[in-house]
Amino acid sequence: MNTEKTRFTFGDLMVRCGFATASEKTHTARQGDTQGGCGNPRPQTGASCSCSGGGACNGGGNPPGGSSLTAKPVTRRQAIGAMVGGALATTAFAASSLSPKTSDEEREKTLLKWQEYFKDNFRLMSDREKAETIQRLERLAYLDHATDVKIKATGAKPGVLFGYAFNISKCKGYRSCVDACIKENNLDRKSGMQYIRIFEMENGKMDIESGNAEYDHPVPAEGHFYMGTQCFQCANPPCVEVCPVGATWQEPDGIVVVDYDWCIGCRYCEAACPYWARRFNWSEPEVPAGEVNANQHYLGNRQRKKGVVEKCTFCVQRTREGRLPACAEACPTGARVFGNLLDPDSEIRYVLEHKQVFRLKEELGCEPKFWYFMD
Amino acid sequence: MNLYYFMRDALVTATGGGRRYHLWMGTLTLLMLAGLYGYSVQLRDGLAVTGMSDHVSWGLYISNFTFLVGLAAAAVMIVLPAYVLKDVDFSQAVLIGEGVAVSALVMCLAFVVVDLGSPHRFWHLIPGIGFFNFPSSLLAWDVIVLNGYLVLNLCIPFYILFSRYCNRLPRKRLYVPFVYLSVFWAVGIHMVTAFLLAGLPARPFWNSSLLGPRFLASAFAAGPAFMILLLQFIRANSPYAIRDETIAKLAMITTVAAQINLIMLGSELFKEFYRHTHHSQSAYYLFFGLDGHHALRPWIWTAIILNITATGILTLHRLRNSRFWLRPACLMLFVAIWIEKGFGLVIPGFIPSPLGEIVEYTPTWIEMVVTLGIWAMGLFVLTVLIRVAIPIELGSVRSPKATDVETKLQGLGAQS
């Protein structure tokens, strides 16, 4: 398993050579990943981030370790953002004095969205920028959806590489995992988005293309078995390679994530994935206010907007805290085995060492970290 | 000061004209406005208003994009003999060809933009302030080559026309190197666009080494075919002299390219159908349908019939050299390649999905209106460019400052 090595893209190189924004950022972002923005205080209603300068606002959310960055020079884009943001605030203020409709909240919302628009790719953010954007996003979630959410940016733990195994003998096709995934990951209810697909396969065939994922009858059906697919978090992911803006990448613990606020929605990654694991938000995603999972991660289940791509992250918001992904926890048959591939005592390692396992489309060389096995 | 006069005269020339001209431009403007309305709906409600889905994630927009990249590249077929082989016949056609390239590129970029889910974040693509995933992403390559090609094809004709406008002979040492560059660049834009699709092993229908050469062959058939139609129209409607030899040479290029394209098509069909594997499922869907789904079947057979008929007509010298047969043959070829290299190439790549599911795609009226609007925009740009270029080439539009030196010039054609 040579998947531990960090992939070094040309984009990183450009950043390091100073062709992209602030050359010191990659470095600090990588170091700061493990601390992220966890532990920042809740935004105070109305008061947080309503100061006019974009990026200049110093909300109380500085995580430990971010202090060295306070002297960081302001980039060109931040400066533009701040200037236009200031102008916008003035305009909004002028507008509000004319129209009684524009409330303080709306003005705050406009300003927050404007600051969000000018923020950087998550990988290039300093710890302080991460904390600030999280604060803005939490506040916006409250203003937009009246939900109190907690967004984390917990980084990958060293010595962890996540892997998944799926027991074909045990799965009965109940789709409990599918439901749990929808709820856990705040998937769009309107379009019925699902990360997981369970294929009903006829006995005697092992070709997933002959399976049927749209079955609608009591399960398990006679003479059939079931195979689940989702994002396999490939060690050599073609989706990451093709993204023109570097909005998707592989984290050190092997999870392929998407920066929803950086994705431009070209859907090249959807075309590149041989496992049909990526989903696009064709319209504004909807999750009823009461059903929002408030325990969120910046790279995981936080609420998406229309026009961006998303995917399964092995429930990064749970698994980086030592919990199981929602699908594995919900499975009533014990068909799903999840764990750390670098831990010799883990259940996934036991499966890989003691069972005959196989992966889908191995000939494409994507090295998925998702194995199938039988009892 | 000359630049100001140039812009002013260009504007006056482009906005003046007879009733037919105004009717044409008015119709195009209406279509563009309709497209703009369609796009505004799409911006408001998201790409859900299109027929695309997670299964078929690219549709009519990207189909037109791949075709138009070919049209833009085909301008090289006009440039190549004119400059490199010193074939004087072609010089009148060169500026027109570059005009076609510019308008095709404008359409290409527009089709990519309307296909984006979050177009307001386009700045993420700009190197320096965004994050440009180069050289790993072929889409990043495409951004470079398309914009570079656009700049080249704007600058070269502008320099030539502006020099003529100021009554100066354009200096060959200044612009010919860029012409050579644009020749290579034209091949580049088309190969990069082909690699964009061919580089995806997830989609066996595109993952073929023949895709790049086939793109070139079909482009060099459809592009000159379009040029023939356009040049014949210009010849009939303006004093701009386009010689029969020019048209004949273009027809020859079209013929050879169309023949090569057919050979490649045959080679592809053999590979897909001699032994039916999982990798031929998309081709089966396209030509015969799969499990009762066959939305593209009538289209592709129309394309094949048009393609073979047109190539047949062009191959016979008597028919190719007759004005009566040449025009319909060019039109047929153009339409056939638009189908074959547009949605006949892009959509089957998604059907069936990598996990074997069959979900079909039908464009919605929003997509069609936006597509029509972009084509109207391309034709609008092309009309303006040609409208301005021809009087300058003919010498009827000149800088007011340059009149005194006019006598020094030779060989610029009749002053009207």
CSV table of N, CA, C and O in Angstrom, one decimal, chain A residues 120-162:
chain,number,residue,atom,x,y,z
A,120,ASP,N,-10.1,32.2,-0.8
A,120,ASP,CA,-9.1,31.4,-1.5
A,120,ASP,C,-9.6,29.9,-1.6
A,120,ASP,O,-10.5,29.5,-0.9
A,121,ASN,N,-8.9,29.2,-2.4
A,121,ASN,CA,-9.0,27.7,-2.4
A,121,ASN,C,-8.6,27.3,-0.9
A,121,ASN,O,-7.6,27.7,-0.4
A,122,PHE,N,-9.4,26.3,-0.4
A,122,PHE,CA,-9.2,25.9,1.0
A,122,PHE,C,-7.7,25.5,1.3
A,122,PHE,O,-7.2,25.7,2.3
A,123,ARG,N,-7.1,24.8,0.3
A,123,ARG,CA,-5.8,24.3,0.5
A,123,ARG,C,-4.8,25.4,0.7
A,123,ARG,O,-3.7,25.2,1.2
A,124,LEU,N,-5.1,26.6,0.2
A,124,LEU,CA,-4.1,27.7,0.2
A,124,LEU,C,-4.4,28.7,1.4
A,124,LEU,O,-3.8,29.7,1.5
A,125,MET,N,-5.5,28.4,2.1
A,125,MET,CA,-5.9,29.3,3.2
A,125,MET,C,-5.0,29.1,4.4
A,125,MET,O,-4.5,28.0,4.7
A,126,SER,N,-4.7,30.3,5.1
A,126,SER,CA,-4.0,30.2,6.3
A,126,SER,C,-5.0,29.8,7.4
A,126,SER,O,-6.2,29.8,7.1
A,127,ASP,N,-4.6,29.4,8.6
A,127,ASP,CA,-5.5,29.0,9.6
A,127,ASP,C,-6.5,30.1,10.0
A,127,ASP,O,-7.6,29.8,10.3
A,128,ARG,N,-6.0,31.3,9.9
A,128,ARG,CA,-6.8,32.4,10.2
A,128,ARG,C,-8.0,32.6,9.2
A,128,ARG,O,-9.1,32.7,9.6
A,129,GLU,N,-7.6,32.4,7.9
A,129,GLU,CA,-8.6,32.5,6.9
A,129,GLU,C,-9.6,31.4,7.0
A,129,GLU,O,-10.8,31.6,6.8
A,130,LYS,N,-9.1,30.2,7.4
A,130,LYS,CA,-10.1,29.1,7.6
A,130,LYS,C,-11.0,29.4,8.7
A,130,LYS,O,-12.3,29.2,8.5
A,131,ALA,N,-10.5,29.9,9.8
A,131,ALA,CA,-11.4,30.3,10.9
A,131,ALA,C,-12.4,31.3,10.5
A,131,ALA,O,-13.6,31.2,10.9
A,132,GLU,N,-12.0,32.3,9.7
A,132,GLU,CA,-12.9,33.4,9.3
A,132,GLU,C,-14.0,32.9,8.4
A,132,GLU,O,-15.1,33.3,8.6
A,133,THR,N,-13.6,32.1,7.4
A,133,THR,CA,-14.6,31.6,6.5
A,133,THR,C,-15.6,30.7,7.2
A,133,THR,O,-16.8,30.8,6.9
A,134,ILE,N,-15.1,29.9,8.1
A,134,ILE,CA,-16.0,29.0,8.9
A,134,ILE,C,-17.0,29.9,9.7
A,134,ILE,O,-18.2,29.6,9.7
A,135,GLN,N,-16.5,30.9,10.3
A,135,GLN,CA,-17.4,31.8,11.1
A,135,GLN,C,-18.5,32.4,10.1
A,135,GLN,O,-19.6,32.5,10.5
A,136,ARG,N,-18.0,32.9,9.0
A,136,ARG,CA,-19.0,33.5,8.0
A,136,ARG,C,-20.0,32.4,7.6
A,136,ARG,O,-21.2,32.7,7.5
A,137,LEU,N,-19.5,31.2,7.3
A,137,LEU,CA,-20.4,30.2,6.8
A,137,LEU,C,-21.5,29.8,7.9
A,137,LEU,O,-22.6,29.6,7.6
A,138,GLU,N,-21.0,29.7,9.1
A,138,GLU,CA,-21.9,29.4,10.2
A,138,GLU,C,-23.0,30.4,10.3
A,138,GLU,O,-24.2,30.2,10.5
A,139,ARG,N,-22.5,31.7,10.3
A,139,ARG,CA,-23.4,32.8,10.4
A,139,ARG,C,-24.4,32.8,9.2
A,139,ARG,O,-25.6,33.0,9.4
A,140,LEU,N,-23.9,32.5,8.0
A,140,LEU,CA,-24.8,32.5,6.8
A,140,LEU,C,-25.8,31.4,6.9
A,140,LEU,O,-27.0,31.5,6.5
A,141,ALA,N,-25.4,30.2,7.4
A,141,ALA,CA,-26.3,29.1,7.6
A,141,ALA,C,-27.5,29.6,8.5
A,141,ALA,O,-28.6,29.2,8.3
A,142,TYR,N,-27.1,30.3,9.5
A,142,TYR,CA,-28.2,30.8,10.4
A,142,TYR,C,-29.1,31.8,9.7
A,142,TYR,O,-30.3,31.8,9.8
A,143,LEU,N,-28.5,32.8,9.0
A,143,LEU,CA,-29.2,33.8,8.3
A,143,LEU,C,-30.1,33.2,7.1
A,143,LEU,O,-31.2,33.6,6.9
A,144,ASP,N,-29.5,32.3,6.4
A,144,ASP,CA,-30.2,31.7,5.2
A,144,ASP,C,-31.2,30.6,5.6
A,144,ASP,O,-32.3,30.6,5.0
A,145,HIS,N,-30.8,29.7,6.5
A,145,HIS,CA,-31.7,28.6,6.7
A,145,HIS,C,-32.1,28.5,8.2
A,145,HIS,O,-32.8,27.5,8.6
A,146,ALA,N,-31.8,29.5,9.0
A,146,ALA,CA,-32.2,29.5,10.4
A,146,ALA,C,-31.8,28.3,11.1
A,146,ALA,O,-32.5,27.7,11.9
A,147,THR,N,-30.6,27.8,10.7
A,147,THR,CA,-30.1,26.6,11.4
A,147,THR,C,-28.8,26.9,12.1
A,147,THR,O,-27.9,27.6,11.5
A,148,ASP,N,-28.6,26.4,13.3
A,148,ASP,CA,-27.3,26.6,14.0
A,148,ASP,C,-26.4,25.4,13.6
A,148,ASP,O,-26.7,24.3,14.1
A,149,VAL,N,-25.4,25.7,12.8
A,149,VAL,CA,-24.6,24.6,12.5
A,149,VAL,C,-23.2,24.8,13.0
A,149,VAL,O,-22.8,25.9,13.4
A,150,LYS,N,-22.4,23.7,13.1
A,150,LYS,CA,-21.1,23.8,13.6
A,150,LYS,C,-20.2,23.2,12.5
A,150,LYS,O,-20.3,22.0,12.2
A,151,ILE,N,-19.4,24.0,11.9
A,151,ILE,CA,-18.5,23.5,10.8
A,151,ILE,C,-17.1,23.4,11.3
A,151,ILE,O,-16.5,24.3,11.9
A,152,LYS,N,-16.6,22.2,11.1
A,152,LYS,CA,-15.2,21.9,11.5
A,152,LYS,C,-14.3,21.9,10.3
A,152,LYS,O,-14.7,21.8,9.2
A,153,ALA,N,-13.0,22.0,10.5
A,153,ALA,CA,-12.0,21.8,9.5
A,153,ALA,C,-11.0,20.8,9.9
A,153,ALA,O,-9.8,20.9,9.5
A,154,THR,N,-11.4,19.8,10.7
A,154,THR,CA,-10.4,18.9,11.3
A,154,THR,C,-9.6,18.3,10.2
A,154,THR,O,-10.1,17.8,9.2
A,155,GLY,N,-8.3,18.3,10.4
A,155,GLY,CA,-7.4,17.7,9.4
A,155,GLY,C,-7.2,16.3,9.5
A,155,GLY,O,-7.7,15.6,10.5
A,156,ALA,N,-6.4,15.7,8.6
A,156,ALA,CA,-6.1,14.3,8.6
A,156,ALA,C,-5.2,14.0,9.8
A,156,ALA,O,-4.3,14.7,10.0
A,157,LYS,N,-5.4,12.8,10.4
A,157,LYS,CA,-4.5,12.4,11.5
A,157,LYS,C,-3.3,11.7,10.8
A,157,LYS,O,-3.5,10.9,9.9
A,158,PRO,N,-2.1,11.9,11.3
A,158,PRO,CA,-1.0,11.2,10.8
A,158,PRO,C,-1.1,9.7,11.1
A,158,PRO,O,-1.7,9.3,12.1
A,159,GLY,N,-0.6,8.9,10.2
A,159,GLY,CA,-0.7,7.5,10.3
A,159,GLY,C,-2.1,6.9,10.1
A,159,GLY,O,-2.4,5.8,10.5
A,160,VAL,N,-2.9,7.6,9.4
A,160,VAL,CA,-4.2,7.1,9.1
A,160,VAL,C,-4.4,7.1,7.6
A,160,VAL,O,-4.1,8.1,6.9
A,161,LEU,N,-4.9,6.0,7.1
A,161,LEU,CA,-5.3,5.9,5.7
A,161,LEU,C,-6.6,5.0,5.6
A,161,LEU,O,-6.6,3.9,6.0
A,162,PHE,N,-7.7,5.7,5.3
A,162,PHE,CA,-9.0,5.0,5.4
A,162,PHE,C,-9.2,4.0,4.2
A,162,PHE,O,-8.8,4.3,3.1
